[in-house]
Tab-separated table of C-alpha atoms in Angstrom:
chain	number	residue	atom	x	y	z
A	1	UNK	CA	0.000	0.000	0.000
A	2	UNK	CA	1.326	3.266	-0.964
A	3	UNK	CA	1.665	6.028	1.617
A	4	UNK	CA	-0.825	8.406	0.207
A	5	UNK	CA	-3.643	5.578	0.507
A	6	UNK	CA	-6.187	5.677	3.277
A	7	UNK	CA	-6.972	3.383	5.670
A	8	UNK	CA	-10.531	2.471	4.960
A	9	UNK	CA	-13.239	2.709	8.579
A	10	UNK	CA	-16.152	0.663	8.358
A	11	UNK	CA	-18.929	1.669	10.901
A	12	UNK	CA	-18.573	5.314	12.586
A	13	UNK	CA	-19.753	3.889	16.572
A	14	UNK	CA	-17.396	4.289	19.528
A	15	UNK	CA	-14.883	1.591	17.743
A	16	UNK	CA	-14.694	3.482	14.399
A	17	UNK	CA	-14.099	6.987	15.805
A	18	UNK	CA	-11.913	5.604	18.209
A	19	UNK	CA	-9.859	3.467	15.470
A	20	UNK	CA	-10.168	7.481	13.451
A	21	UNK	CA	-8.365	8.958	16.185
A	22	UNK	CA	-5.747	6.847	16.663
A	23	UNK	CA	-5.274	6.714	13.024
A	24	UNK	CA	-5.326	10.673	12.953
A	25	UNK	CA	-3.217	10.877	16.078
A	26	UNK	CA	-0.618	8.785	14.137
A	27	UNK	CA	-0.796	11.212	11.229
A	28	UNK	CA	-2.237	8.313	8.667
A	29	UNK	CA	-4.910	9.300	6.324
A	30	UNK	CA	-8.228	7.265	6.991
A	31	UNK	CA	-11.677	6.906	5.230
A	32	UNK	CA	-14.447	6.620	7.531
A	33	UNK	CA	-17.641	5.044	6.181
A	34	UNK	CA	-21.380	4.773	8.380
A	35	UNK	CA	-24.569	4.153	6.696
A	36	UNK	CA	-26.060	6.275	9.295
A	37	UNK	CA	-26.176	10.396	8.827
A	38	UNK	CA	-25.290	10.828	12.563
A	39	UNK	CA	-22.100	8.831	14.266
A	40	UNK	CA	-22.367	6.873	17.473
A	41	UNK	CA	-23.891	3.299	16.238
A	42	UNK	CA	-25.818	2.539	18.980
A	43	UNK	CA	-24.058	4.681	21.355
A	44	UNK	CA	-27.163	6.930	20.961
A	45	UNK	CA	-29.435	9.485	21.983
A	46	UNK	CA	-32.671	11.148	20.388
A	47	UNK	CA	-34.359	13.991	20.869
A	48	UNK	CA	-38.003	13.770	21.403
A	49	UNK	CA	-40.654	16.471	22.655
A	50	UNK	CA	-38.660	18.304	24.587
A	51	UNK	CA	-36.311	14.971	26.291
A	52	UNK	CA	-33.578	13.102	25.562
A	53	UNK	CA	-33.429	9.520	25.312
A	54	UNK	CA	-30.690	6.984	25.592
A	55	UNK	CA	-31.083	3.657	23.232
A	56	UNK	CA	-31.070	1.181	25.400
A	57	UNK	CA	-29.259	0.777	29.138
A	58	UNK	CA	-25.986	3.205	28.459
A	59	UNK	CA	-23.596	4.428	31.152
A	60	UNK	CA	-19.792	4.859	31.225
A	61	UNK	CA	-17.243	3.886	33.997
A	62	UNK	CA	-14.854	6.291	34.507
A	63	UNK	CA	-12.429	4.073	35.027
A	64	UNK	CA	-12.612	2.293	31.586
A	65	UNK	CA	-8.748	2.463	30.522
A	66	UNK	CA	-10.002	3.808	26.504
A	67	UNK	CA	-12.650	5.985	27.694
A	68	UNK	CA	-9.473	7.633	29.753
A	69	UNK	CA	-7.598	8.263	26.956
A	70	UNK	CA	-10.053	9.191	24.354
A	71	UNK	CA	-12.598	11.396	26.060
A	72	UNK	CA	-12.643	14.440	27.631
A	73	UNK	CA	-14.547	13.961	30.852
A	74	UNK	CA	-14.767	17.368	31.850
A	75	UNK	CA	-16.338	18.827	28.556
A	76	UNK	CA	-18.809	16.099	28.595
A	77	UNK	CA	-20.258	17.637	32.045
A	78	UNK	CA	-20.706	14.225	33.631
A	79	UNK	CA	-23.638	12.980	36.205
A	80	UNK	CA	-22.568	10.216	38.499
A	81	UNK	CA	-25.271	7.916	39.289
A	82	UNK	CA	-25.736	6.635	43.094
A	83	UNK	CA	-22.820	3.900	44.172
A	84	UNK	CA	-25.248	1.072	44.495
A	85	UNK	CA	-28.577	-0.362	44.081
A	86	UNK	CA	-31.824	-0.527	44.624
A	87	UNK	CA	-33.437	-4.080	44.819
A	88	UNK	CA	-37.206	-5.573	45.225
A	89	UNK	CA	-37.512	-8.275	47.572
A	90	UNK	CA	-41.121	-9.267	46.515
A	91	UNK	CA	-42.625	-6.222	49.379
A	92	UNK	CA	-40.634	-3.305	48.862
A	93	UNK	CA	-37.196	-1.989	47.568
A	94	UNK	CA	-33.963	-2.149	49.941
A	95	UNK	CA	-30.984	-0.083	49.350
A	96	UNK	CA	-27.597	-1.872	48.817
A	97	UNK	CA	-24.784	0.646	49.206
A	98	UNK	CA	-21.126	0.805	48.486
A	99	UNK	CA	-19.656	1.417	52.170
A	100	UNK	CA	-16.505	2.886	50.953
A	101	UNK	CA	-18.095	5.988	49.568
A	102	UNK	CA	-21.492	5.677	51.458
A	103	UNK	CA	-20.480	4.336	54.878
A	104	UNK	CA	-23.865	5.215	56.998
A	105	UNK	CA	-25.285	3.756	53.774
A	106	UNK	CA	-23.577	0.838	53.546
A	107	UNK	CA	-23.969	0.363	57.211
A	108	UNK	CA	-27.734	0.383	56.682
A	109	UNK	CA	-27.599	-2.167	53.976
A	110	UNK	CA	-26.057	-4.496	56.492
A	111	UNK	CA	-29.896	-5.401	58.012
A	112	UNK	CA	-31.457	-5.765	54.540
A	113	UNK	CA	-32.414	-8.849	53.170
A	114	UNK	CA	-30.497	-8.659	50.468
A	115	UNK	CA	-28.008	-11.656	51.378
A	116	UNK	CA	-26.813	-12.764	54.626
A	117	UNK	CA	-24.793	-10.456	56.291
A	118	UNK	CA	-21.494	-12.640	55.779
A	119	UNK	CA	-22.490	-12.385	51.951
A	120	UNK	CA	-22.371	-8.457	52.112
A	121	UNK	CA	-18.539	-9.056	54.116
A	122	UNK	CA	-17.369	-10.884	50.827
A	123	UNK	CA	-18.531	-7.876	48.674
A	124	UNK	CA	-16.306	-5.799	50.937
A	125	UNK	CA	-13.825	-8.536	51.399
A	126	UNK	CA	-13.777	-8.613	47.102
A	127	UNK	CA	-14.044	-4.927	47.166
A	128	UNK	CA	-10.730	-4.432	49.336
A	129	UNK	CA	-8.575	-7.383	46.998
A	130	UNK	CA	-8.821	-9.642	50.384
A	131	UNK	CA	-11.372	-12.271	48.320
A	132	UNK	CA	-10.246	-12.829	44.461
A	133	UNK	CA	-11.071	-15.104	41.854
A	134	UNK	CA	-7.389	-14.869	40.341
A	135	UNK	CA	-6.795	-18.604	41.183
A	136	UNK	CA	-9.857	-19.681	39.219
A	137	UNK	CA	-9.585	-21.372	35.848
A	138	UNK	CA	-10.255	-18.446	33.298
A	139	UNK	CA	-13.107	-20.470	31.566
A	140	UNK	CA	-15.018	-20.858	34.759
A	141	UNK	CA	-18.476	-18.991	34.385
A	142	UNK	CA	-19.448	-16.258	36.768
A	143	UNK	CA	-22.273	-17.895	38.154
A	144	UNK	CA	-19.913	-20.883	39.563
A	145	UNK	CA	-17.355	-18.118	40.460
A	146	UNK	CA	-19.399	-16.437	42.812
A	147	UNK	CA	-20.921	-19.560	44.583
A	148	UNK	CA	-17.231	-20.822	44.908
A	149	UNK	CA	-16.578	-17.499	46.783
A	150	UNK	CA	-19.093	-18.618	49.287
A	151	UNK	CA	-21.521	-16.315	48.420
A	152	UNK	CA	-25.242	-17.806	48.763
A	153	UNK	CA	-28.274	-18.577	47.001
A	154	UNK	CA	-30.402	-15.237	48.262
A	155	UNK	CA	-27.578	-13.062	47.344
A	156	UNK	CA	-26.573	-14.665	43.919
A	157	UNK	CA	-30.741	-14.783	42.861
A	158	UNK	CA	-31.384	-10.868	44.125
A	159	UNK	CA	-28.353	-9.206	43.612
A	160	UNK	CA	-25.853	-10.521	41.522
A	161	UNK	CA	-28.144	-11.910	39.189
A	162	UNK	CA	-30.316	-8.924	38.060
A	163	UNK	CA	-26.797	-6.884	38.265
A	164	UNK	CA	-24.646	-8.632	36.301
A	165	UNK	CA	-27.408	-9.464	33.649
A	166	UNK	CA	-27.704	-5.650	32.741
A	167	UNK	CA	-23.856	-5.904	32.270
A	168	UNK	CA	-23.354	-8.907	30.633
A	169	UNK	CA	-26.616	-9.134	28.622
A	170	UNK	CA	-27.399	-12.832	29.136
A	171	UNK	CA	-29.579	-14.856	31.781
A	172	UNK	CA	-27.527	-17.167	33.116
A	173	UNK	CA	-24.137	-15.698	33.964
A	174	UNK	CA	-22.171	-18.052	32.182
A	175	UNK	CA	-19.653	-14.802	30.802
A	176	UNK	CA	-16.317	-16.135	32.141
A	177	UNK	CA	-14.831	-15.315	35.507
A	178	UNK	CA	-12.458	-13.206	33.501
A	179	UNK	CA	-14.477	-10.239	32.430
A	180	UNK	CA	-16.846	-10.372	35.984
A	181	UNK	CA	-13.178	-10.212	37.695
A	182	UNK	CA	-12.544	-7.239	34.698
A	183	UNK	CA	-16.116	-5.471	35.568
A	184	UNK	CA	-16.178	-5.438	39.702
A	185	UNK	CA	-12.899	-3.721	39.628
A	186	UNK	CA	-14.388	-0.906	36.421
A	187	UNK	CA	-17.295	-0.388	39.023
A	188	UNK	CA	-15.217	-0.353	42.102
A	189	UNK	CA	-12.336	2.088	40.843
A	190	UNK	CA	-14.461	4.119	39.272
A	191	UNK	CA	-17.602	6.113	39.109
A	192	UNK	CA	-20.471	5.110	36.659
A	193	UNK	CA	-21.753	8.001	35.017
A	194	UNK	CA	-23.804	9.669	32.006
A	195	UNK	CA	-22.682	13.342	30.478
A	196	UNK	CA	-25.391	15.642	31.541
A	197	UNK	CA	-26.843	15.712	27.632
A	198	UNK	CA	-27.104	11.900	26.907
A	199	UNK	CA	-24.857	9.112	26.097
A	200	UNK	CA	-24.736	10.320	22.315
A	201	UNK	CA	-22.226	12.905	23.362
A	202	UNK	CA	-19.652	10.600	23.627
A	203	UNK	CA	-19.247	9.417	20.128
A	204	UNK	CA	-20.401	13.812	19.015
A	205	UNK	CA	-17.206	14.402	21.431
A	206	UNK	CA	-15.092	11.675	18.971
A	207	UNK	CA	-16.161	12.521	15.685
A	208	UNK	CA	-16.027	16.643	16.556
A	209	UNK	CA	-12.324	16.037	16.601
A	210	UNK	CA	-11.756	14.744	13.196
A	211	UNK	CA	-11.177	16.320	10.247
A	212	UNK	CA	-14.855	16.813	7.929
């Protein structure tokens, strides 16, 4: 390939723009192709009466290593969402907070029942690097991972369950050890968040960077 040739982009979501920036950064010439008139893919958000509406469940973690070194956090004006969760226990909705940035929280989540109270020690225990699944074979599923931490049947069915399924998009939590191990420590080191004018201005953010 000759110098003056372009690298050819197909698809203009987070990937693409990301792949254009590095290419850019580099000082390559690129062609970037979407058969969509606005970038993002379906890193979206629309406009209707008034609101704005994220496709689907979107946040960012701040901590994602990429999202570090592509975006500029402080442009995007971002809104942190609360460190932990709200879950229904068939009568009502109990709190489960993260005690290292909501102690009295986190405290109060102790009495909840949510898991046993030895169940909510692991989450700290995991939380702190004191319980790992490191020694685990990387194949292992996350559903076996967590009841070979100890953790229990109550806490697996109303918490980690419903969690990780929103994360992982699939029932069962058979995504391997390795990318639960991956995603506790995203959520843990960092905050989860949404700029304060919908997930679509992360890939406006990209693309406003790059040459028209």
């Amino acid at each position: 390939m000759a110098d003056t040739e372009p690298v050819l982009i197909i698809g203009a979501g987070m990937a693409g723009l990301a792949c254009a920036r590095t290419l850019q950064g580099a000082g390559v010439p690129f062609l970037l192709f979407d058969a969509n008139e606005k970038v993002g893919g379906r890193v979206r958000t629309d406009e209707v009466d008034g609101y704005r509406l994220d496709r689907g469940f979107q946040v960012l973690l701040t901590a994602y290593p990429e999202a570090r070194k592509f975006l500029d956090y402080e442009a995007l004006d971002l809104k942190a969402c609360y460190p932990g969760s709200r879950v229904w226990s068939g009568d009502r909705f109990h709190r489960v907070a993260d005690p290292f940035r909501h102690p009295i929280d986190g405290i109060k989540s102790l009495g909840n029942p949510i898991g046993s109270l030895f169940d909510k020690i692991r989450v700290g225990m995991m939380r702190m690097g004191l319980l790992s699944t490191r020694s685990m074979p990387d194949d292992l599923s996350t559903l076996d991972a967590l009841s070979k931490l100890g953790f229990g049947p109550a806490m697996i069915d109303r918490f980690w369950k419903p969690f990780m399924r929103g994360v992982f998009l699939e029932n069962e939590l058979s995504t391997t050890v390795r990318k639960f191990e991956e995603t506790f420590r995203l959520f843990a080191q960092g905050g989860t968040v949404l700029p304060r004018l919908g997930i679509g201005e992360l890939p406006k953010q990209l693309a406003g960077k790059l040459p028209q």
